[in-house]
Tab-separated table of C-alpha atoms in Angstrom:
chain	number	residue	atom	x	y	z
V	1	UNK	CA	-62.834	18.957	27.891
V	2	UNK	CA	-63.918	15.513	27.295
V	3	UNK	CA	-65.413	13.941	30.218
V	4	UNK	CA	-63.970	11.759	32.176
V	5	UNK	CA	-66.523	8.629	31.485
V	6	UNK	CA	-65.999	9.223	27.195
V	7	UNK	CA	-62.137	8.996	27.455
V	8	UNK	CA	-62.410	5.557	30.115
V	9	UNK	CA	-64.468	4.408	27.697
V	10	UNK	CA	-62.725	4.962	24.943
V	11	UNK	CA	-59.349	3.391	26.629
V	12	UNK	CA	-61.614	-0.118	27.314
V	13	UNK	CA	-62.934	0.330	23.727
V	14	UNK	CA	-59.185	0.844	22.373
V	15	UNK	CA	-57.907	-2.159	24.585
V	16	UNK	CA	-61.072	-4.679	23.453
V	17	UNK	CA	-60.325	-3.856	19.794
V	18	UNK	CA	-56.459	-4.582	20.648
V	19	UNK	CA	-57.321	-7.869	22.522
V	20	UNK	CA	-60.114	-8.605	19.364
V	21	UNK	CA	-56.867	-8.558	16.901
V	22	UNK	CA	-54.485	-9.706	18.853
V	23	UNK	CA	-55.320	-12.365	20.898
V	24	UNK	CA	-59.446	-12.166	20.661
V	25	UNK	CA	-59.597	-16.195	22.713
V	26	UNK	CA	-58.776	-13.972	25.901
V	27	UNK	CA	-61.763	-12.213	25.393
V	28	UNK	CA	-63.690	-15.059	25.620
V	29	UNK	CA	-61.536	-16.655	28.711
V	30	UNK	CA	-62.505	-13.250	30.887
V	31	UNK	CA	-65.539	-12.879	33.258
V	32	UNK	CA	-64.724	-9.450	33.625
V	33	UNK	CA	-64.484	-7.673	30.060
V	34	UNK	CA	-64.693	-3.892	31.269
V	35	UNK	CA	-61.709	-4.536	34.058
V	36	UNK	CA	-60.139	-6.825	31.897
V	37	UNK	CA	-59.623	-4.389	29.055
V	38	UNK	CA	-58.633	-1.611	31.583
V	39	UNK	CA	-55.959	-3.665	32.865
V	40	UNK	CA	-54.581	-4.159	29.445
V	41	UNK	CA	-54.852	-0.336	28.880
V	42	UNK	CA	-52.954	0.043	31.884
V	43	UNK	CA	-50.308	-1.975	31.041
V	44	UNK	CA	-49.796	-0.542	27.830
V	45	UNK	CA	-50.106	2.740	29.174
V	46	UNK	CA	-47.168	2.073	31.411
V	47	UNK	CA	-45.128	0.535	28.413
V	48	UNK	CA	-45.555	-2.809	29.538
V	49	UNK	CA	-44.775	-5.007	26.446
V	50	UNK	CA	-47.568	-7.238	25.763
V	51	UNK	CA	-45.549	-10.689	26.006
V	52	UNK	CA	-44.841	-9.560	29.838
V	53	UNK	CA	-48.624	-9.046	30.334
V	54	UNK	CA	-49.490	-12.764	28.704
V	55	UNK	CA	-47.035	-13.754	31.846
V	56	UNK	CA	-48.711	-12.185	34.545
V	57	UNK	CA	-51.923	-14.000	33.366
V	58	UNK	CA	-50.483	-17.313	33.000
V	59	UNK	CA	-50.785	-16.896	29.079
V	60	UNK	CA	-47.425	-17.895	27.772
V	61	UNK	CA	-44.667	-20.572	28.220
V	62	UNK	CA	-42.566	-18.794	30.894
V	63	UNK	CA	-41.414	-20.489	33.638
V	64	UNK	CA	-41.535	-17.819	35.823
V	65	UNK	CA	-42.618	-17.972	39.256
V	66	UNK	CA	-45.702	-16.538	41.022
V	67	UNK	CA	-45.350	-14.704	44.645
V	68	UNK	CA	-48.457	-12.784	46.286
V	69	UNK	CA	-48.096	-10.396	49.332
V	70	UNK	CA	-50.366	-11.693	52.566
V	71	UNK	CA	-50.450	-11.681	55.897
V	72	UNK	CA	-47.497	-14.148	56.414
V	73	UNK	CA	-45.263	-11.164	54.864
V	74	UNK	CA	-43.530	-9.275	57.831
V	75	UNK	CA	-43.767	-6.101	55.869
V	76	UNK	CA	-44.034	-5.506	51.952
V	77	UNK	CA	-40.333	-4.195	51.545
V	78	UNK	CA	-39.471	-7.855	53.144
V	79	UNK	CA	-41.512	-9.532	50.484
V	80	UNK	CA	-39.982	-7.617	47.710
V	81	UNK	CA	-36.828	-8.477	49.063
V	82	UNK	CA	-37.710	-12.341	49.321
V	83	UNK	CA	-38.813	-12.162	45.712
V	84	UNK	CA	-35.217	-11.176	44.193
V	85	UNK	CA	-33.490	-13.914	46.591
V	86	UNK	CA	-36.287	-16.516	44.512
V	87	UNK	CA	-35.463	-14.755	41.385
V	88	UNK	CA	-32.058	-15.272	41.990
V	89	UNK	CA	-31.953	-18.634	43.506
V	90	UNK	CA	-34.235	-20.147	40.552
V	91	UNK	CA	-32.577	-17.838	37.922
V	92	UNK	CA	-35.641	-16.650	36.822
V	93	UNK	CA	-38.642	-13.977	36.473
V	94	UNK	CA	-40.629	-13.809	39.908
V	95	UNK	CA	-44.141	-11.639	39.353
V	96	UNK	CA	-44.633	-10.135	43.217
V	97	UNK	CA	-48.174	-8.778	43.022
V	98	UNK	CA	-50.532	-7.441	45.664
V	99	UNK	CA	-53.502	-5.482	46.306
V	100	UNK	CA	-53.158	-1.744	46.746
V	101	UNK	CA	-54.485	1.197	46.099
V	102	UNK	CA	-53.965	2.021	42.601
V	103	UNK	CA	-52.408	0.191	39.646
V	104	UNK	CA	-48.576	0.138	39.485
V	105	UNK	CA	-45.805	-2.524	37.621
V	106	UNK	CA	-42.186	-1.306	38.066
V	107	UNK	CA	-39.554	-4.140	37.262
V	108	UNK	CA	-36.127	-4.784	39.411
V	109	UNK	CA	-33.368	-6.092	36.864
V	110	UNK	CA	-31.229	-8.002	38.620
V	111	UNK	CA	-28.460	-9.313	36.531
V	112	UNK	CA	-30.464	-11.132	33.982
V	113	UNK	CA	-33.296	-11.801	36.721
V	114	UNK	CA	-35.732	-9.864	36.764
V	115	UNK	CA	-38.571	-9.328	39.393
V	116	UNK	CA	-41.466	-7.746	38.283
V	117	UNK	CA	-43.378	-5.555	41.336
V	118	UNK	CA	-47.082	-5.129	40.529
V	119	UNK	CA	-49.894	-3.334	42.883
V	120	UNK	CA	-53.695	-4.200	41.389
V	121	UNK	CA	-56.336	-2.664	42.931
V	122	UNK	CA	-59.315	-5.303	44.293
V	123	UNK	CA	-61.127	-5.851	40.970
V	124	UNK	CA	-58.115	-5.681	38.749
V	125	UNK	CA	-56.262	-8.362	40.892
V	126	UNK	CA	-59.812	-10.098	40.503
V	127	UNK	CA	-59.294	-10.600	36.895
V	128	UNK	CA	-55.556	-11.720	36.960
V	129	UNK	CA	-56.883	-14.364	39.977
V	130	UNK	CA	-59.478	-15.315	37.576
V	131	UNK	CA	-56.903	-16.119	34.770
V	132	UNK	CA	-54.792	-17.969	37.534
V	133	UNK	CA	-57.650	-20.430	38.359
V	134	UNK	CA	-57.976	-21.259	34.486
V	135	UNK	CA	-54.180	-21.831	33.993
V	136	UNK	CA	-53.867	-23.844	37.630
V	137	UNK	CA	-51.990	-21.385	39.451
V	138	UNK	CA	-54.167	-21.258	42.403
V	139	UNK	CA	-51.407	-22.954	44.239
V	140	UNK	CA	-49.988	-19.269	44.017
V	141	UNK	CA	-52.355	-17.841	46.317
V	142	UNK	CA	-51.595	-18.159	49.848
V	143	UNK	CA	-52.952	-16.275	53.136
V	144	UNK	CA	-55.243	-14.042	53.758
V	145	UNK	CA	-54.670	-10.676	52.006
V	146	UNK	CA	-54.065	-7.381	54.182
V	147	UNK	CA	-55.168	-3.795	53.744
V	148	UNK	CA	-54.337	-2.950	50.373
V	149	UNK	CA	-50.426	-1.714	49.775
V	150	UNK	CA	-50.148	1.918	49.668
V	151	UNK	CA	-48.820	3.607	47.188
V	152	UNK	CA	-45.923	5.030	49.688
V	153	UNK	CA	-44.424	1.498	50.721
V	154	UNK	CA	-44.530	0.587	47.496
V	155	UNK	CA	-42.477	3.194	46.128
V	156	UNK	CA	-40.268	3.009	49.302
V	157	UNK	CA	-39.681	-0.983	49.013
V	158	UNK	CA	-39.096	-0.728	45.625
V	159	UNK	CA	-36.319	2.426	46.131
V	160	UNK	CA	-34.894	-0.109	48.849
V	161	UNK	CA	-34.504	-3.010	46.883
V	162	UNK	CA	-33.025	-1.094	43.597
V	163	UNK	CA	-29.343	-0.928	43.530
V	164	UNK	CA	-28.872	0.421	39.568
V	165	UNK	CA	-25.863	-0.703	37.992
V	166	UNK	CA	-24.373	-0.161	34.780
V	167	UNK	CA	-23.896	-2.971	32.130
V	168	UNK	CA	-21.484	-2.587	29.215
V	169	UNK	CA	-21.999	-5.220	26.703
V	170	UNK	CA	-18.267	-4.859	24.789
V	171	UNK	CA	-18.337	-5.506	20.985
V	172	UNK	CA	-15.891	-6.526	17.865
V	173	UNK	CA	-11.930	-6.819	18.933
V	174	UNK	CA	-10.029	-6.367	22.111
V	175	UNK	CA	-8.905	-3.036	21.627
V	176	UNK	CA	-12.753	-1.990	20.771
V	177	UNK	CA	-13.991	-3.681	23.626
V	178	UNK	CA	-11.722	-2.189	26.439
V	179	UNK	CA	-12.150	0.989	25.293
V	180	UNK	CA	-16.157	1.061	25.410
V	181	UNK	CA	-15.546	-0.752	29.255
V	182	UNK	CA	-13.338	2.162	29.978
V	183	UNK	CA	-15.916	4.428	29.089
V	184	UNK	CA	-18.814	2.535	31.061
V	185	UNK	CA	-16.548	2.065	34.118
V	186	UNK	CA	-15.904	6.034	34.789
V	187	UNK	CA	-19.884	6.312	34.098
V	188	UNK	CA	-20.284	4.007	36.843
V	189	UNK	CA	-17.719	5.649	38.686
V	190	UNK	CA	-19.393	8.752	38.669
V	191	UNK	CA	-22.703	7.702	39.384
V	192	UNK	CA	-21.440	5.132	42.360
V	193	UNK	CA	-22.741	2.169	40.935
V	194	UNK	CA	-21.566	-1.314	40.292
V	195	UNK	CA	-20.075	-2.008	36.606
V	196	UNK	CA	-21.337	-5.210	35.395
V	197	UNK	CA	-19.132	-6.470	32.619
V	198	UNK	CA	-21.247	-8.201	29.303
V	199	UNK	CA	-17.978	-9.809	27.189
V	200	UNK	CA	-19.502	-12.555	24.787
V	201	UNK	CA	-16.809	-14.159	22.702
V	202	UNK	CA	-17.839	-13.657	19.399
V	203	UNK	CA	-15.577	-14.155	15.726
V	204	UNK	CA	-14.567	-10.629	16.714
V	205	UNK	CA	-12.891	-12.204	20.043
V	206	UNK	CA	-12.782	-15.530	20.429
V	207	UNK	CA	-11.844	-15.348	24.463
V	208	UNK	CA	-13.476	-15.011	27.328
V	209	UNK	CA	-12.589	-11.906	29.514
V	210	UNK	CA	-11.460	-14.079	32.113
V	211	UNK	CA	-9.125	-15.896	29.677
V	212	UNK	CA	-6.897	-12.277	29.714
V	213	UNK	CA	-7.748	-10.613	33.007
V	214	UNK	CA	-7.295	-11.401	36.836
V	215	UNK	CA	-10.512	-9.613	38.023
V	216	UNK	CA	-13.233	-9.660	40.830
V	217	UNK	CA	-16.187	-7.873	39.307
V	218	UNK	CA	-18.815	-9.226	37.769
V	219	UNK	CA	-18.687	-10.395	34.116
V	220	UNK	CA	-21.556	-12.007	32.149
V	221	UNK	CA	-20.477	-14.140	29.100
V	222	UNK	CA	-23.308	-13.872	28.022
V	223	UNK	CA	-25.596	-11.019	26.104
V	224	UNK	CA	-28.405	-9.644	28.245
V	225	UNK	CA	-29.612	-6.946	25.409
V	226	UNK	CA	-32.926	-8.862	24.742
V	227	UNK	CA	-33.858	-8.904	28.676
V	228	UNK	CA	-32.471	-5.302	28.701
V	229	UNK	CA	-34.254	-4.475	25.837
V	230	UNK	CA	-37.559	-5.072	28.053
V	231	UNK	CA	-36.813	-3.863	31.782
V	232	UNK	CA	-34.473	-1.264	31.440
V	233	UNK	CA	-32.330	1.610	29.689
V	234	UNK	CA	-30.548	0.746	26.755
V	235	UNK	CA	-27.789	2.361	24.591
V	236	UNK	CA	-27.063	0.677	21.685
V	237	UNK	CA	-23.962	2.133	19.450
V	238	UNK	CA	-23.909	-0.510	17.245
V	239	UNK	CA	-25.705	1.407	13.891
V	240	UNK	CA	-25.366	-1.804	12.421
V	241	UNK	CA	-28.217	-3.390	14.708
V	242	UNK	CA	-31.943	-2.737	14.347
V	243	UNK	CA	-32.631	0.525	16.813
V	244	UNK	CA	-29.230	1.539	17.308
V	245	UNK	CA	-28.305	4.873	17.684
V	246	UNK	CA	-24.576	5.565	18.134
V	247	UNK	CA	-23.192	8.502	19.783
V	248	UNK	CA	-26.706	8.982	21.799
V	249	UNK	CA	-25.987	10.662	25.176
V	250	UNK	CA	-26.166	8.470	28.034
V	251	UNK	CA	-28.842	9.451	30.872
V	252	UNK	CA	-28.985	8.150	33.788
V	253	UNK	CA	-31.980	7.147	35.749
V	254	UNK	CA	-32.467	6.784	39.470
V	255	UNK	CA	-33.917	4.112	39.721
V	256	UNK	CA	-32.971	2.435	36.461
V	257	UNK	CA	-30.101	0.246	35.529
V	258	UNK	CA	-28.413	1.026	32.233
V	259	UNK	CA	-27.473	-1.374	29.584
V	260	UNK	CA	-24.873	0.349	26.985
V	261	UNK	CA	-23.738	-1.808	24.189
V	262	UNK	CA	-20.708	-0.617	21.672
V	263	UNK	CA	-17.515	-0.699	20.467
V	264	UNK	CA	-16.519	2.780	21.318
V	265	UNK	CA	-16.585	5.111	24.151
V	266	UNK	CA	-19.886	6.762	25.238
V	267	UNK	CA	-21.457	10.283	25.443
V	268	UNK	CA	-21.389	11.310	28.590
V	269	UNK	CA	-20.060	14.585	30.616
V	270	UNK	CA	-18.150	11.899	32.932
V	271	UNK	CA	-16.578	9.716	30.147
V	272	UNK	CA	-13.602	11.214	29.135
V	273	UNK	CA	-9.868	10.040	28.466
V	274	UNK	CA	-8.322	10.936	31.521
V	275	UNK	CA	-11.606	8.761	33.552
V	276	UNK	CA	-11.822	5.869	30.692
V	277	UNK	CA	-7.877	4.992	31.269
V	278	UNK	CA	-8.212	5.154	35.219
V	279	UNK	CA	-9.791	1.989	34.858
V	280	UNK	CA	-8.091	0.559	32.206
V	281	UNK	CA	-4.585	1.219	33.672
V	282	UNK	CA	-6.342	-1.225	36.664
V	283	UNK	CA	-6.668	-4.504	34.567
V	284	UNK	CA	-4.198	-6.575	35.531
V	285	UNK	CA	-3.476	-9.532	33.169
V	286	UNK	CA	-3.285	-13.238	33.902
V	287	UNK	CA	-0.472	-14.531	35.332
V	288	UNK	CA	0.245	-16.580	31.170
V	289	UNK	CA	0.189	-13.499	29.727
V	290	UNK	CA	2.134	-11.730	31.967
V	291	UNK	CA	4.902	-14.268	31.525
V	292	UNK	CA	4.776	-13.625	27.891
V	293	UNK	CA	5.417	-9.941	28.635
V	294	UNK	CA	8.282	-10.637	30.872
V	295	UNK	CA	10.122	-12.617	28.068
V	296	UNK	CA	11.015	-9.002	26.651
V	297	UNK	CA	12.316	-5.824	27.912
V	298	UNK	CA	11.058	-3.299	25.526
V	299	UNK	CA	11.559	0.061	27.357
V	300	UNK	CA	14.340	1.569	25.515
V	301	UNK	CA	12.797	0.183	22.391
V	302	UNK	CA	10.594	2.424	19.698
V	303	UNK	CA	7.400	0.762	19.781
V	304	UNK	CA	5.632	0.194	16.240
V	305	UNK	CA	2.216	-1.026	15.443
V	306	UNK	CA	1.450	-1.948	12.192
V	307	UNK	CA	-2.189	-2.437	11.343
V	308	UNK	CA	-3.195	-3.414	7.908
V	309	UNK	CA	-5.684	-6.606	8.323
V	310	UNK	CA	-9.107	-5.770	6.868
V	311	UNK	CA	-7.367	-3.142	4.319
V	312	UNK	CA	-8.331	-3.512	0.447
V	313	UNK	CA	-7.663	-6.866	-0.368
V	314	UNK	CA	-7.142	-8.010	2.904
V	315	UNK	CA	-10.722	-7.952	4.440
V	316	UNK	CA	-11.491	-11.618	3.574
V	317	UNK	CA	-12.070	-12.799	7.332
V	318	UNK	CA	-15.941	-12.281	8.675
V	319	UNK	CA	-14.786	-10.037	11.051
V	320	UNK	CA	-13.509	-7.647	8.418
V	321	UNK	CA	-16.563	-7.910	6.216
V	322	UNK	CA	-18.424	-4.540	5.193
V	323	UNK	CA	-21.480	-6.600	7.204
V	324	UNK	CA	-19.830	-4.762	10.516
V	325	UNK	CA	-19.925	-1.524	9.475
V	326	UNK	CA	-21.483	1.088	7.454
V	327	UNK	CA	-20.543	1.503	4.031
V	328	UNK	CA	-18.733	4.541	4.758
V	329	UNK	CA	-17.201	3.608	7.501
V	330	UNK	CA	-15.819	0.423	5.741
V	331	UNK	CA	-14.390	2.415	3.009
V	332	UNK	CA	-12.614	4.789	5.714
V	333	UNK	CA	-11.319	1.866	7.261
V	334	UNK	CA	-9.804	0.869	3.295
V	335	UNK	CA	-8.384	4.521	3.436
V	336	UNK	CA	-6.262	4.467	6.703
V	337	UNK	CA	-5.483	0.985	6.609
V	338	UNK	CA	-3.383	1.788	3.484
V	339	UNK	CA	-1.959	4.617	5.185
V	340	UNK	CA	-0.406	2.285	7.595
V	341	UNK	CA	1.217	-0.294	5.326
V	342	UNK	CA	4.468	-1.652	6.469
V	343	UNK	CA	6.920	0.535	3.982
V	344	UNK	CA	5.505	3.780	5.818
V	345	UNK	CA	6.602	2.733	8.954
V	346	UNK	CA	10.031	1.517	7.494
V	347	UNK	CA	10.899	4.892	5.947
V	348	UNK	CA	9.927	6.425	9.238
V	349	UNK	CA	11.997	4.029	11.564
V	350	UNK	CA	14.869	4.687	9.143
V	351	UNK	CA	14.947	8.112	9.663
V	352	UNK	CA	14.435	7.770	13.515
V	353	UNK	CA	17.884	5.095	12.977
V	354	UNK	CA	19.719	7.914	11.208
V	355	UNK	CA	19.237	10.175	14.491
V	356	UNK	CA	20.371	7.309	16.924
V	357	UNK	CA	21.909	4.108	15.513
V	358	UNK	CA	21.353	2.303	18.387
V	359	UNK	CA	17.748	1.824	18.217
V	360	UNK	CA	16.101	-1.232	18.947
V	361	UNK	CA	11.825	-1.515	17.559
V	362	UNK	CA	9.421	-3.412	19.029
V	363	UNK	CA	7.158	-4.756	16.885
V	364	UNK	CA	3.426	-5.682	16.842
V	365	UNK	CA	1.559	-6.430	13.527
V	366	UNK	CA	-1.408	-8.444	12.599
V	367	UNK	CA	0.094	-9.888	9.631
V	368	UNK	CA	2.792	-13.119	9.672
V	369	UNK	CA	4.490	-11.868	6.568
V	370	UNK	CA	5.139	-8.458	8.087
V	371	UNK	CA	7.259	-9.776	10.819
V	372	UNK	CA	9.461	-11.882	8.054
V	373	UNK	CA	9.824	-8.343	6.091
V	374	UNK	CA	10.576	-6.417	9.159
V	375	UNK	CA	13.291	-9.054	10.410
V	376	UNK	CA	15.005	-9.096	7.210
V	377	UNK	CA	15.338	-5.624	6.820
V	378	UNK	CA	16.360	-4.648	10.664
V	379	UNK	CA	17.830	-8.080	11.627
V	380	UNK	CA	18.822	-8.126	15.654
V	381	UNK	CA	17.421	-4.523	15.992
V	382	UNK	CA	13.533	-6.106	15.644
V	383	UNK	CA	12.020	-7.272	18.968
V	384	UNK	CA	8.989	-9.143	19.166
V	385	UNK	CA	6.559	-11.587	20.659
V	386	UNK	CA	7.070	-15.305	18.324
V	387	UNK	CA	3.783	-17.006	18.126
V	388	UNK	CA	1.834	-19.643	15.334
V	389	UNK	CA	-1.276	-17.904	15.047
V	390	UNK	CA	-2.712	-14.566	13.341
V	391	UNK	CA	-6.227	-15.016	13.809
V	392	UNK	CA	-8.534	-14.340	16.420
V	393	UNK	CA	-8.408	-17.245	18.591
V	394	UNK	CA	-8.197	-17.190	22.046
V	395	UNK	CA	-4.553	-17.890	22.162
V	396	UNK	CA	-3.820	-15.345	19.881
V	397	UNK	CA	-6.134	-12.944	21.744
V	398	UNK	CA	-4.255	-13.515	24.254
V	399	UNK	CA	-0.718	-13.017	22.598
V	400	UNK	CA	-2.500	-9.451	21.063
V	401	UNK	CA	-3.260	-8.269	25.037
V	402	UNK	CA	0.676	-9.166	25.790
V	403	UNK	CA	1.423	-7.521	22.516
V	404	UNK	CA	-0.599	-4.431	23.506
V	405	UNK	CA	1.339	-3.951	27.445
V	406	UNK	CA	4.673	-4.381	25.065
V	407	UNK	CA	3.968	-1.341	23.345
V	408	UNK	CA	2.340	0.429	26.085
V	409	UNK	CA	5.725	0.207	27.967
V	410	UNK	CA	8.109	2.172	25.514
V	411	UNK	CA	8.855	6.045	25.338
V	412	UNK	CA	7.703	6.625	21.647
V	413	UNK	CA	5.317	5.084	19.774
V	414	UNK	CA	4.392	4.912	16.323
V	415	UNK	CA	0.719	3.693	15.686
V	416	UNK	CA	-1.979	3.121	12.823
V	417	UNK	CA	-4.584	5.430	12.344
V	418	UNK	CA	-8.028	4.031	12.700
V	419	UNK	CA	-7.082	1.344	14.757
V	420	UNK	CA	-8.387	0.530	18.067
V	421	UNK	CA	-5.389	-1.358	18.909
V	422	UNK	CA	-3.199	1.337	18.543
V	423	UNK	CA	-5.418	3.236	21.054
V	424	UNK	CA	-5.034	0.830	23.413
V	425	UNK	CA	-1.810	0.692	23.824
V	426	UNK	CA	-2.063	4.486	24.104
V	427	UNK	CA	-4.379	4.324	26.863
V	428	UNK	CA	-2.556	1.334	28.606
V	429	UNK	CA	0.960	3.704	28.351
V	430	UNK	CA	2.139	5.763	31.629
V	431	UNK	CA	5.610	6.165	29.369
V	432	UNK	CA	5.017	7.751	26.202
V	433	UNK	CA	6.829	10.927	25.625
V	434	UNK	CA	6.090	11.048	21.651
V	435	UNK	CA	3.329	9.445	19.659
V	436	UNK	CA	3.036	9.511	15.732
V	437	UNK	CA	0.241	8.208	13.528
V	438	UNK	CA	0.357	6.815	10.089
V	439	UNK	CA	-0.763	9.123	7.257
V	440	UNK	CA	-0.694	11.954	9.518
V	441	UNK	CA	2.850	12.131	11.303
V	442	UNK	CA	4.558	9.917	8.771
């Protein structure tokens, strides 16, 4: 086998070569070349992004805070707890540095705020301190340093302060987002973790989660993907995005948060139709949306959801363009939208009216002209929620949620295949005894 001294030297040479090509001025700044190179190698070996190492050295424009463990602190676990409070207070990143038995670098990701927990042997701390002095960070170093923190105390403090959560960054339209949230909620419940919803308004859905639901859990209106990619496990199912892997099985790490990003359900043994819908059915609409729902009595109606927008020739909106999916997915979308043309629904509804002449119809559709066609054809049989908007604006999404809930209150649904909105109604319903889907059942 290769002697250790040769391996160690090779690692130092490799780190020095990396620095020379990446940021050579750092070599000139350092007084302890071998130790500096060893620090760089250890950071690399621990999968620490080089940008984070630069932050540790004070060699970036980061506004991170730096704290060091000293004799003024009661115990190491309390020191880390204080660092987390500081990060939350400043909405920032905190480097919590201590002299330790051996090098360790772990991160606590706390709702977008980060504590970098770092142990450095004395010779490596000397390297970091040298850069701090050069960058006028001397105020960070307070008190006398106690005996080195043991690896055991470090790991104990990390576990005590680590409360892993499940983040779900819900994407695309209303139905897509809610099914992704339901899936993540099932995973979180089974793992006894807090669920954190990330719901960023965009052209697919121009509203906030709070515009739709009365919800006491934690919700973020901005994506945390960039931060999550650096610190925690990420499962991104949005296949058009760099690095995404749709349907990759979700694996939970006991000491790490997980960040789930999708417009779909996630692959995990605790995420299935029943467990996902258990959470979805607990979501309570706002009083405004409930007032829309209360306008109509649809319990004995046939529910019909006609989804035609985004079909061939009807995909001119940005949220329906091919850029949102793969070409294969877009072609399949066109195929199923053609199957959900209003004429196919009318044929099936006419057959059902022949069986029950008293039948009334509750209609939800995405095109204004479809309401006109159905109203002219069915007259007083037709019930629908009147509105003036047919887009993805905040006000229209509110009507959309009301539509989905009204659809879910019937006993029979005629749905549109390959529509997450029809799926949403199914997930919300506790009353369906019969479901028929366009292109499959009629």
